[in-house]
mmCIF file of C-alpha atoms in Angstrom:
data_model
loop_
_atom_site.group_PDB
_atom_site.id
_atom_site.type_symbol
_atom_site.label_atom_id
_atom_site.label_comp_id
_atom_site.label_asym_id
_atom_site.label_seq_id
_atom_site.Cartn_x
_atom_site.Cartn_y
_atom_site.Cartn_z
ATOM 1 C CA MET A 1 32.480 77.714 13.275
ATOM 2 C CA ALA A 2 29.253 79.467 12.403
ATOM 3 C CA ASP A 3 29.491 80.094 8.677
ATOM 4 C CA GLU A 4 28.854 77.883 5.656
ATOM 5 C CA THR A 5 32.485 77.353 4.678
ATOM 6 C CA VAL A 6 35.045 74.863 5.875
ATOM 7 C CA SER A 7 38.674 75.814 6.503
ATOM 8 C CA SER A 8 40.059 72.894 4.462
ATOM 9 C CA PRO A 9 38.183 72.766 1.122
ATOM 10 C CA SER A 10 37.310 69.357 -0.251
ATOM 11 C CA ALA A 11 38.906 68.075 -3.454
ATOM 12 C CA ILE A 12 35.796 65.989 -4.104
ATOM 13 C CA ASP A 13 33.559 66.992 -7.012
ATOM 14 C CA PRO A 14 30.056 66.648 -5.505
ATOM 15 C CA TYR A 15 28.381 66.353 -8.922
ATOM 16 C CA LYS A 16 30.694 63.523 -9.897
ATOM 17 C CA PHE A 17 30.203 61.869 -6.513
ATOM 18 C CA LEU A 18 26.418 61.926 -6.974
ATOM 19 C CA GLN A 19 26.731 60.863 -10.611
ATOM 20 C CA ILE A 20 24.690 63.795 -11.828
ATOM 21 C CA VAL A 21 25.418 66.380 -14.521
ATOM 22 C CA PRO A 22 24.073 69.939 -14.134
ATOM 23 C CA ASN A 23 22.170 71.343 -17.086
ATOM 24 C CA PRO A 24 21.925 75.023 -18.131
ATOM 25 C CA ASP A 25 18.190 75.112 -17.366
ATOM 26 C CA GLY A 26 18.743 74.189 -13.695
ATOM 27 C CA THR A 27 17.831 70.526 -14.070
ATOM 28 C CA VAL A 28 20.277 67.661 -13.694
ATOM 29 C CA THR A 29 20.943 64.542 -15.719
ATOM 30 C CA ARG A 30 21.179 61.483 -13.486
ATOM 31 C CA ILE A 31 23.376 58.531 -14.359
ATOM 32 C CA PRO A 32 21.203 55.402 -13.902
ATOM 33 C CA ARG A 33 21.760 53.294 -10.773
ATOM 34 C CA PRO A 34 20.913 49.569 -10.380
ATOM 35 C CA THR A 35 17.194 48.972 -9.999
ATOM 36 C CA THR A 36 15.038 45.935 -9.297
ATOM 37 C CA VAL A 37 11.825 45.061 -11.116
ATOM 38 C CA ALA A 38 8.722 44.415 -9.027
ATOM 39 C CA ILE A 39 7.381 40.847 -9.193
ATOM 40 C CA GLN A 40 3.781 40.248 -8.150
ATOM 41 C CA ASP A 41 3.202 36.808 -9.651
ATOM 42 C CA PRO A 42 3.359 34.274 -6.786
ATOM 43 C CA ASN A 43 4.240 31.548 -9.294
ATOM 44 C CA HIS A 44 7.226 33.414 -10.726
ATOM 45 C CA ASP A 45 9.712 32.232 -8.091
ATOM 46 C CA ARG A 46 8.665 29.973 -5.244
ATOM 47 C CA ALA A 47 11.737 31.018 -3.260
ATOM 48 C CA LEU A 48 10.660 34.656 -3.289
ATOM 49 C CA LEU A 49 9.493 35.492 0.232
ATOM 50 C CA VAL A 50 8.025 38.889 -0.648
ATOM 51 C CA LEU A 51 6.039 39.917 -3.717
ATOM 52 C CA SER A 52 5.972 43.482 -5.001
ATOM 53 C CA LYS A 53 4.115 45.620 -7.496
ATOM 54 C CA ASP A 54 4.046 49.249 -8.606
ATOM 55 C CA VAL A 55 0.803 51.213 -8.377
ATOM 56 C CA PRO A 56 0.340 54.806 -9.643
ATOM 57 C CA VAL A 57 -0.639 57.563 -7.213
ATOM 58 C CA ASN A 58 -0.508 60.730 -9.321
ATOM 59 C CA GLN A 59 0.201 60.102 -12.977
ATOM 60 C CA LEU A 60 0.603 63.828 -13.730
ATOM 61 C CA ASN A 61 3.507 63.988 -11.271
ATOM 62 C CA ASN A 62 4.700 60.475 -12.123
ATOM 63 C CA THR A 63 4.452 59.406 -8.489
ATOM 64 C CA TRP A 64 3.715 55.841 -7.503
ATOM 65 C CA VAL A 65 4.203 53.340 -4.712
ATOM 66 C CA ARG A 66 5.922 49.989 -4.729
ATOM 67 C CA ILE A 67 3.947 47.681 -2.467
ATOM 68 C CA PHE A 68 5.710 44.798 -0.727
ATOM 69 C CA LEU A 69 3.570 41.844 0.399
ATOM 70 C CA PRO A 70 4.940 38.851 2.337
ATOM 71 C CA ARG A 71 4.092 35.695 0.430
ATOM 72 C CA GLN A 72 2.775 34.075 3.621
ATOM 73 C CA ALA A 73 -0.151 36.510 3.621
ATOM 74 C CA LEU A 74 -1.515 34.643 0.586
ATOM 75 C CA ASP A 75 -1.758 31.441 2.594
ATOM 76 C CA SER A 76 -5.399 30.685 3.330
ATOM 77 C CA SER A 77 -4.481 29.766 6.911
ATOM 78 C CA PHE A 78 -2.925 33.187 7.553
ATOM 79 C CA SER A 79 -5.767 35.392 8.800
ATOM 80 C CA THR A 80 -3.902 38.207 10.600
ATOM 81 C CA LYS A 81 -3.854 41.618 8.979
ATOM 82 C CA LEU A 82 -0.383 43.104 8.806
ATOM 83 C CA PRO A 83 1.090 46.427 9.960
ATOM 84 C CA LEU A 84 1.345 48.972 7.169
ATOM 85 C CA ILE A 85 4.493 51.036 6.597
ATOM 86 C CA LEU A 86 4.705 54.074 4.345
ATOM 87 C CA HIS A 87 8.357 54.230 3.282
ATOM 88 C CA PHE A 88 10.550 56.908 1.694
ATOM 89 C CA HIS A 89 13.841 56.082 0.010
ATOM 90 C CA GLY A 90 17.106 57.970 0.457
ATOM 91 C CA GLY A 91 19.235 59.827 -2.051
ATOM 92 C CA GLY A 92 19.703 63.331 -0.691
ATOM 93 C CA LEU A 93 16.370 64.424 -2.192
ATOM 94 C CA VAL A 94 18.138 64.531 -5.561
ATOM 95 C CA ILE A 95 18.809 60.961 -6.744
ATOM 96 C CA LEU A 96 17.626 57.331 -6.489
ATOM 97 C CA SER A 97 14.190 55.745 -6.529
ATOM 98 C CA ALA A 98 11.814 53.393 -4.771
ATOM 99 C CA ALA A 99 13.005 50.854 -7.357
ATOM 100 C CA THR A 100 16.710 51.331 -6.547
ATOM 101 C CA THR A 101 18.014 47.896 -5.627
ATOM 102 C CA ILE A 102 19.326 48.770 -2.158
ATOM 103 C CA PHE A 103 15.945 50.173 -1.112
ATOM 104 C CA HIS A 104 13.952 47.439 -2.845
ATOM 105 C CA ASP A 105 15.970 44.806 -0.993
ATOM 106 C CA PHE A 106 15.700 46.689 2.312
ATOM 107 C CA CYS A 107 11.908 46.930 2.103
ATOM 108 C CA SER A 108 11.644 43.320 0.998
ATOM 109 C CA ASN A 109 13.742 42.143 3.942
ATOM 110 C CA ILE A 110 11.767 44.209 6.456
ATOM 111 C CA ALA A 111 8.442 43.012 5.033
ATOM 112 C CA ALA A 112 9.529 39.385 5.380
ATOM 113 C CA GLU A 113 11.126 39.762 8.787
ATOM 114 C CA ILE A 114 8.266 41.385 10.710
ATOM 115 C CA PRO A 115 6.039 40.515 8.639
ATOM 116 C CA CYS A 116 4.366 43.686 7.368
ATOM 117 C CA ILE A 117 3.202 45.445 4.224
ATOM 118 C CA ILE A 118 5.310 48.306 2.910
ATOM 119 C CA ALA A 119 4.278 50.996 0.449
ATOM 120 C CA SER A 120 7.465 52.677 -0.758
ATOM 121 C CA VAL A 121 6.846 56.047 -2.378
ATOM 122 C CA GLU A 122 8.335 57.279 -5.633
ATOM 123 C CA TYR A 123 8.349 61.006 -4.913
ATOM 124 C CA ARG A 124 9.524 63.930 -7.057
ATOM 125 C CA LEU A 125 13.200 64.860 -6.853
ATOM 126 C CA ALA A 126 15.066 68.151 -6.662
ATOM 127 C CA PRO A 127 16.215 70.371 -8.256
ATOM 128 C CA GLU A 128 13.387 69.959 -10.770
ATOM 129 C CA HIS A 129 10.976 69.779 -7.845
ATOM 130 C CA ARG A 130 12.335 71.513 -4.769
ATOM 131 C CA LEU A 131 10.956 71.046 -1.281
ATOM 132 C CA PRO A 132 8.191 70.913 -0.235
ATOM 133 C CA ALA A 133 7.325 68.858 -3.358
ATOM 134 C CA ALA A 134 8.503 65.599 -1.741
ATOM 135 C CA TYR A 135 6.460 66.345 1.388
ATOM 136 C CA ASP A 136 3.410 67.071 -0.758
ATOM 137 C CA ASP A 137 3.886 63.742 -2.543
ATOM 138 C CA ALA A 138 4.223 61.983 0.800
ATOM 139 C CA MET A 139 0.935 63.355 2.085
ATOM 140 C CA GLU A 140 -0.757 62.574 -1.207
ATOM 141 C CA ALA A 141 0.432 58.971 -0.804
ATOM 142 C CA LEU A 142 -1.032 58.841 2.715
ATOM 143 C CA HIS A 143 -4.400 60.077 1.467
ATOM 144 C CA TRP A 144 -4.188 57.660 -1.458
ATOM 145 C CA MET A 145 -3.681 54.762 0.943
ATOM 146 C CA LYS A 146 -6.777 55.609 2.965
ATOM 147 C CA THR A 147 -9.025 55.598 -0.107
ATOM 148 C CA THR A 148 -7.435 53.109 -2.480
ATOM 149 C CA GLN A 149 -9.171 49.921 -3.448
ATOM 150 C CA GLU A 150 -5.800 48.306 -4.148
ATOM 151 C CA GLU A 151 -6.342 44.634 -3.281
ATOM 152 C CA TRP A 152 -3.139 43.989 -1.371
ATOM 153 C CA LEU A 153 -3.824 46.885 0.997
ATOM 154 C CA GLN A 154 -7.556 46.314 1.382
ATOM 155 C CA LYS A 155 -7.224 42.586 1.936
ATOM 156 C CA TYR A 156 -4.042 42.265 3.986
ATOM 157 C CA ALA A 157 -3.144 45.598 5.646
ATOM 158 C CA ASP A 158 -4.136 46.690 9.147
ATOM 159 C CA PHE A 159 -5.031 50.340 8.564
ATOM 160 C CA SER A 160 -5.196 50.907 12.318
ATOM 161 C CA CYS A 161 -1.490 50.106 12.608
ATOM 162 C CA CYS A 162 0.437 52.396 10.287
ATOM 163 C CA PHE A 163 4.038 53.588 10.561
ATOM 164 C CA ILE A 164 5.879 56.253 8.573
ATOM 165 C CA MET A 165 9.486 55.297 7.794
ATOM 166 C CA GLY A 166 12.324 56.779 5.776
ATOM 167 C CA ASP A 167 16.030 56.303 5.168
ATOM 168 C CA SER A 168 18.478 59.251 5.086
ATOM 169 C CA ALA A 169 16.683 61.877 2.964
ATOM 170 C CA GLY A 170 13.651 59.631 3.325
ATOM 171 C CA GLY A 171 14.023 60.003 7.097
ATOM 172 C CA ASN A 172 13.766 63.760 6.636
ATOM 173 C CA ILE A 173 10.616 63.246 4.560
ATOM 174 C CA ALA A 174 9.185 60.868 7.182
ATOM 175 C CA TYR A 175 9.782 63.470 9.908
ATOM 176 C CA HIS A 176 8.047 66.278 8.039
ATOM 177 C CA THR A 177 5.273 63.971 6.866
ATOM 178 C CA GLY A 178 4.710 63.040 10.497
ATOM 179 C CA LEU A 179 4.294 66.720 11.390
ATOM 180 C CA ARG A 180 1.752 67.243 8.616
ATOM 181 C CA ALA A 181 -0.095 64.036 9.404
ATOM 182 C CA ALA A 182 -0.353 64.968 13.091
ATOM 183 C CA ALA A 183 -2.255 68.087 12.083
ATOM 184 C CA GLN A 184 -4.918 66.133 10.197
ATOM 185 C CA VAL A 185 -5.338 62.760 11.884
ATOM 186 C CA ASP A 186 -9.126 62.822 11.476
ATOM 187 C CA ASN A 187 -8.792 63.372 7.737
ATOM 188 C CA LEU A 188 -6.534 60.330 7.459
ATOM 189 C CA LEU A 189 -8.973 57.838 8.967
ATOM 190 C CA PRO A 190 -9.185 54.858 8.747
ATOM 191 C CA LEU A 191 -5.382 55.122 8.769
ATOM 192 C CA LYS A 192 -4.092 55.353 12.327
ATOM 193 C CA ILE A 193 -0.435 56.183 12.690
ATOM 194 C CA LYS A 194 1.412 54.498 15.526
ATOM 195 C CA GLY A 195 4.875 55.902 15.043
ATOM 196 C CA LEU A 196 7.702 57.346 12.973
ATOM 197 C CA ILE A 197 10.888 55.507 12.007
ATOM 198 C CA LEU A 198 13.751 57.821 11.086
ATOM 199 C CA ASN A 199 16.710 55.849 9.732
ATOM 200 C CA TYR A 200 19.906 57.908 9.585
ATOM 201 C CA PRO A 201 17.712 60.991 8.960
ATOM 202 C CA TYR A 202 19.082 63.713 6.710
ATOM 203 C CA PHE A 203 19.180 66.909 8.762
ATOM 204 C CA GLY A 204 21.589 69.823 8.736
ATOM 205 C CA GLY A 205 22.152 73.459 9.601
ATOM 206 C CA VAL A 206 24.302 76.460 8.748
ATOM 207 C CA LYS A 207 26.538 76.083 11.792
ATOM 208 C CA ARG A 208 29.129 73.367 11.310
ATOM 209 C CA THR A 209 29.067 70.632 13.919
ATOM 210 C CA GLU A 210 32.015 68.762 15.350
ATOM 211 C CA SER A 211 31.189 65.639 13.342
ATOM 212 C CA GLU A 212 30.982 67.632 10.100
ATOM 213 C CA LEU A 213 34.357 69.277 10.681
ATOM 214 C CA LYS A 214 35.923 66.001 11.718
ATOM 215 C CA MET A 215 34.595 64.016 8.750
ATOM 216 C CA VAL A 216 34.542 66.666 6.045
ATOM 217 C CA ASN A 217 35.779 64.127 3.479
ATOM 218 C CA ASP A 218 33.763 61.194 4.770
ATOM 219 C CA PRO A 219 33.856 58.490 2.058
ATOM 220 C CA PHE A 220 30.139 57.722 2.385
ATOM 221 C CA SER A 221 28.816 61.288 2.500
ATOM 222 C CA PRO A 222 31.357 64.105 2.062
ATOM 223 C CA LEU A 223 30.285 67.452 3.459
ATOM 224 C CA CYS A 224 30.453 69.155 0.061
ATOM 225 C CA VAL A 225 27.976 66.598 -1.276
ATOM 226 C CA SER A 226 25.525 67.269 1.535
ATOM 227 C CA ASP A 227 25.861 71.005 0.940
ATOM 228 C CA LEU A 228 25.151 70.600 -2.778
ATOM 229 C CA GLN A 229 22.103 68.430 -2.132
ATOM 230 C CA TRP A 230 20.626 71.048 0.187
ATOM 231 C CA GLU A 231 21.460 73.791 -2.314
ATOM 232 C CA LEU A 232 19.511 71.874 -4.952
ATOM 233 C CA ALA A 233 16.614 70.850 -2.709
ATOM 234 C CA LEU A 234 15.769 73.847 -0.498
ATOM 235 C CA PRO A 235 13.428 76.609 -1.701
ATOM 236 C CA PRO A 236 15.286 79.358 -3.603
ATOM 237 C CA GLY A 237 16.745 82.070 -1.383
ATOM 238 C CA THR A 238 16.874 79.950 1.774
ATOM 239 C CA ASP A 239 19.792 78.386 3.624
ATOM 240 C CA ARG A 240 20.357 75.281 5.726
ATOM 241 C CA ASP A 241 18.663 76.864 8.730
ATOM 242 C CA HIS A 242 15.354 76.513 6.938
ATOM 243 C CA GLU A 243 13.068 74.238 8.967
ATOM 244 C CA TYR A 244 13.103 71.640 6.177
ATOM 245 C CA CYS A 245 16.809 71.109 6.801
ATOM 246 C CA ASN A 246 17.161 72.123 10.449
ATOM 247 C CA PRO A 247 14.112 71.071 12.493
ATOM 248 C CA THR A 248 15.542 72.591 15.697
ATOM 249 C CA VAL A 249 15.230 76.190 14.442
ATOM 250 C CA GLY A 250 12.997 78.213 16.745
ATOM 251 C CA GLY A 251 12.782 75.369 19.219
ATOM 252 C CA GLY A 252 11.091 73.032 16.747
ATOM 253 C CA SER A 253 7.630 72.765 15.255
ATOM 254 C CA LYS A 254 4.628 73.198 17.540
ATOM 255 C CA LEU A 255 3.203 70.106 15.838
ATOM 256 C CA LEU A 256 5.666 68.017 17.865
ATOM 257 C CA ASP A 257 3.398 68.724 20.831
ATOM 258 C CA GLN A 258 0.523 67.242 18.845
ATOM 259 C CA ILE A 259 2.574 64.099 18.126
ATOM 260 C CA LYS A 260 3.222 63.838 21.866
ATOM 261 C CA LEU A 261 -0.504 64.161 22.634
ATOM 262 C CA LEU A 262 -1.335 61.529 20.028
ATOM 263 C CA GLY A 263 1.057 59.127 21.722
ATOM 264 C CA TRP A 264 3.017 58.339 18.585
ATOM 265 C CA LYS A 265 6.360 56.649 19.210
ATOM 266 C CA VAL A 266 9.524 57.657 17.369
ATOM 267 C CA LEU A 267 12.479 55.427 16.511
ATOM 268 C CA MET A 268 15.645 57.186 15.385
ATOM 269 C CA THR A 269 18.521 55.074 14.115
ATOM 270 C CA ALA A 270 21.944 56.470 13.286
ATOM 271 C CA GLY A 271 25.598 55.582 12.883
ATOM 272 C CA LYS A 272 28.110 56.815 15.428
ATOM 273 C CA ALA A 273 30.543 57.534 12.596
ATOM 274 C CA ASP A 274 27.965 59.358 10.458
ATOM 275 C CA ILE A 275 29.022 62.861 9.447
ATOM 276 C CA LEU A 276 25.492 64.044 10.336
ATOM 277 C CA ILE A 277 25.347 62.354 13.754
ATOM 278 C CA ASP A 278 25.503 65.655 15.672
ATOM 279 C CA HIS A 279 22.523 67.073 13.786
ATOM 280 C CA GLN A 280 20.603 63.851 14.371
ATOM 281 C CA ILE A 281 21.348 63.949 18.094
ATOM 282 C CA GLU A 282 20.209 67.587 18.262
ATOM 283 C CA VAL A 283 16.839 66.627 16.783
ATOM 284 C CA LEU A 284 16.628 63.593 19.064
ATOM 285 C CA LYS A 285 17.266 65.722 22.163
ATOM 286 C CA MET A 286 14.711 68.285 21.020
ATOM 287 C CA MET A 287 12.030 65.595 20.767
ATOM 288 C CA GLU A 288 12.976 64.165 24.146
ATOM 289 C CA GLN A 289 12.830 67.622 25.763
ATOM 290 C CA LYS A 290 9.311 67.993 24.412
ATOM 291 C CA GLY A 291 8.331 64.815 26.225
ATOM 292 C CA MET A 292 7.900 62.672 23.130
ATOM 293 C CA GLN A 293 8.310 58.908 23.331
ATOM 294 C CA VAL A 294 11.603 58.436 21.505
ATOM 295 C CA VAL A 295 13.705 55.308 21.103
ATOM 296 C CA SER A 296 17.214 55.571 19.677
ATOM 297 C CA HIS A 297 19.463 52.948 18.124
ATOM 298 C CA PHE A 298 23.058 53.827 17.291
ATOM 299 C CA ASN A 299 25.218 51.558 15.162
ATOM 300 C CA GLU A 300 28.987 51.620 15.420
ATOM 301 C CA GLY A 301 29.458 52.184 11.694
ATOM 302 C CA GLY A 302 29.010 55.174 9.470
ATOM 303 C CA HIS A 303 26.300 56.599 7.263
ATOM 304 C CA ASP A 304 25.653 53.787 4.829
ATOM 305 C CA ALA A 305 24.233 50.940 6.898
ATOM 306 C CA PHE A 306 22.957 49.432 3.645
ATOM 307 C CA LYS A 307 26.546 48.564 2.707
ATOM 308 C CA LEU A 308 27.735 47.493 6.151
ATOM 309 C CA PRO A 309 26.363 43.974 6.858
ATOM 310 C CA ALA A 310 26.578 44.120 10.651
ATOM 311 C CA ASP A 311 24.960 47.557 10.857
ATOM 312 C CA TYR A 312 22.358 46.585 8.263
ATOM 313 C CA LYS A 313 21.326 43.533 10.269
ATOM 314 C CA ALA A 314 21.189 45.555 13.492
ATOM 315 C CA LEU A 315 19.127 48.259 11.772
ATOM 316 C CA ARG A 316 16.572 45.748 10.548
ATOM 317 C CA GLY A 317 16.389 44.201 14.008
ATOM 318 C CA ALA A 318 15.772 47.567 15.675
ATOM 319 C CA ILE A 319 12.990 48.381 13.214
ATOM 320 C CA ALA A 320 11.325 44.981 13.621
ATOM 321 C CA SER A 321 11.440 45.253 17.409
ATOM 322 C CA PHE A 322 9.972 48.765 17.333
ATOM 323 C CA ILE A 323 7.092 47.834 15.044
ATOM 324 C CA LEU A 324 6.216 44.631 16.852
ATOM 325 C CA SER A 325 6.287 46.303 20.263
ATOM 326 C CA ASN A 326 3.946 49.028 19.039
ATOM 327 C CA SER A 327 1.767 46.902 16.792
ATOM 328 C CA ALA A 328 -1.974 46.790 17.109
ATOM 329 C CA SER A 329 -2.107 43.721 14.881
ATOM 330 C CA ALA A 330 -3.286 41.039 17.253
ATOM 331 C CA GLY A 331 -1.469 38.068 15.795
ATOM 332 C CA LEU A 332 1.913 39.757 15.644
ATOM 333 C CA GLU A 333 2.575 40.924 19.183
ATOM 334 C CA SER A 334 2.672 37.402 20.507
ATOM 335 C CA GLU A 335 4.866 35.996 17.765
#
């Protein structure tokens, strides 16, 4: 089926599903979701394994990063600098935040488990800021990291061991940020990127895939919701075969060849019951055909690994293994 419609229309209201209300001026009103406050005081809670704080990047655009620091790094006997992860939250490019509880907890758990430092980016959302605004914010965050005097990064982060990671829509941002970063590696020094981590990445296309047709009313991510998110996020006048949504168009970006030459590794995680699994596999195969070093990890569950304990644990384990196996941080590889 090659058009944008589905034979059995969904009864789901995508606006209601996303908890957003469209406004006459083209903006949306978002119903607040649970968030978690950053805590950077090591004396606040001795049981807290990871501290966090919010640092502005571009105050005009209201972008910032939430930095996660394992408490053990503060120990005077801990001398190893830690891998640095630039992270992008999910939400279909339209909703949620770096402070949203599920993403705060995810980053905190990853930071403690590896251990590593994570800078999770608060980027601009669509439809108020359509793509490529989120990609621009991502690159601005990368350049901010290389020049910032922020103590936690300067003192504890290994700038020669950086990874770009994103979840769902954040996985899409991580992919496109990787392409941009590959084109300007010299300008990003002293940051040295080792790899990309694409968790359940949010890709699509005009042509309906078997998984989309099979799971049109998927409870985690109905097809009509995905369509609306792309309608709100893509540049005006474009469709889902725009490269931002469908990276396989035209055989893929030529910058993938640059990523191959740089030797960056790519981890793609996905759920076998994810409505977008076919699109994710198409992108995975494209990268493999280009000779890139790609590792895949497929969970048995569906799209929302953050709500499925077994898949969530497996996802964290796959990420930890990938980072540690590709880490340049001397004290971590042997742990």
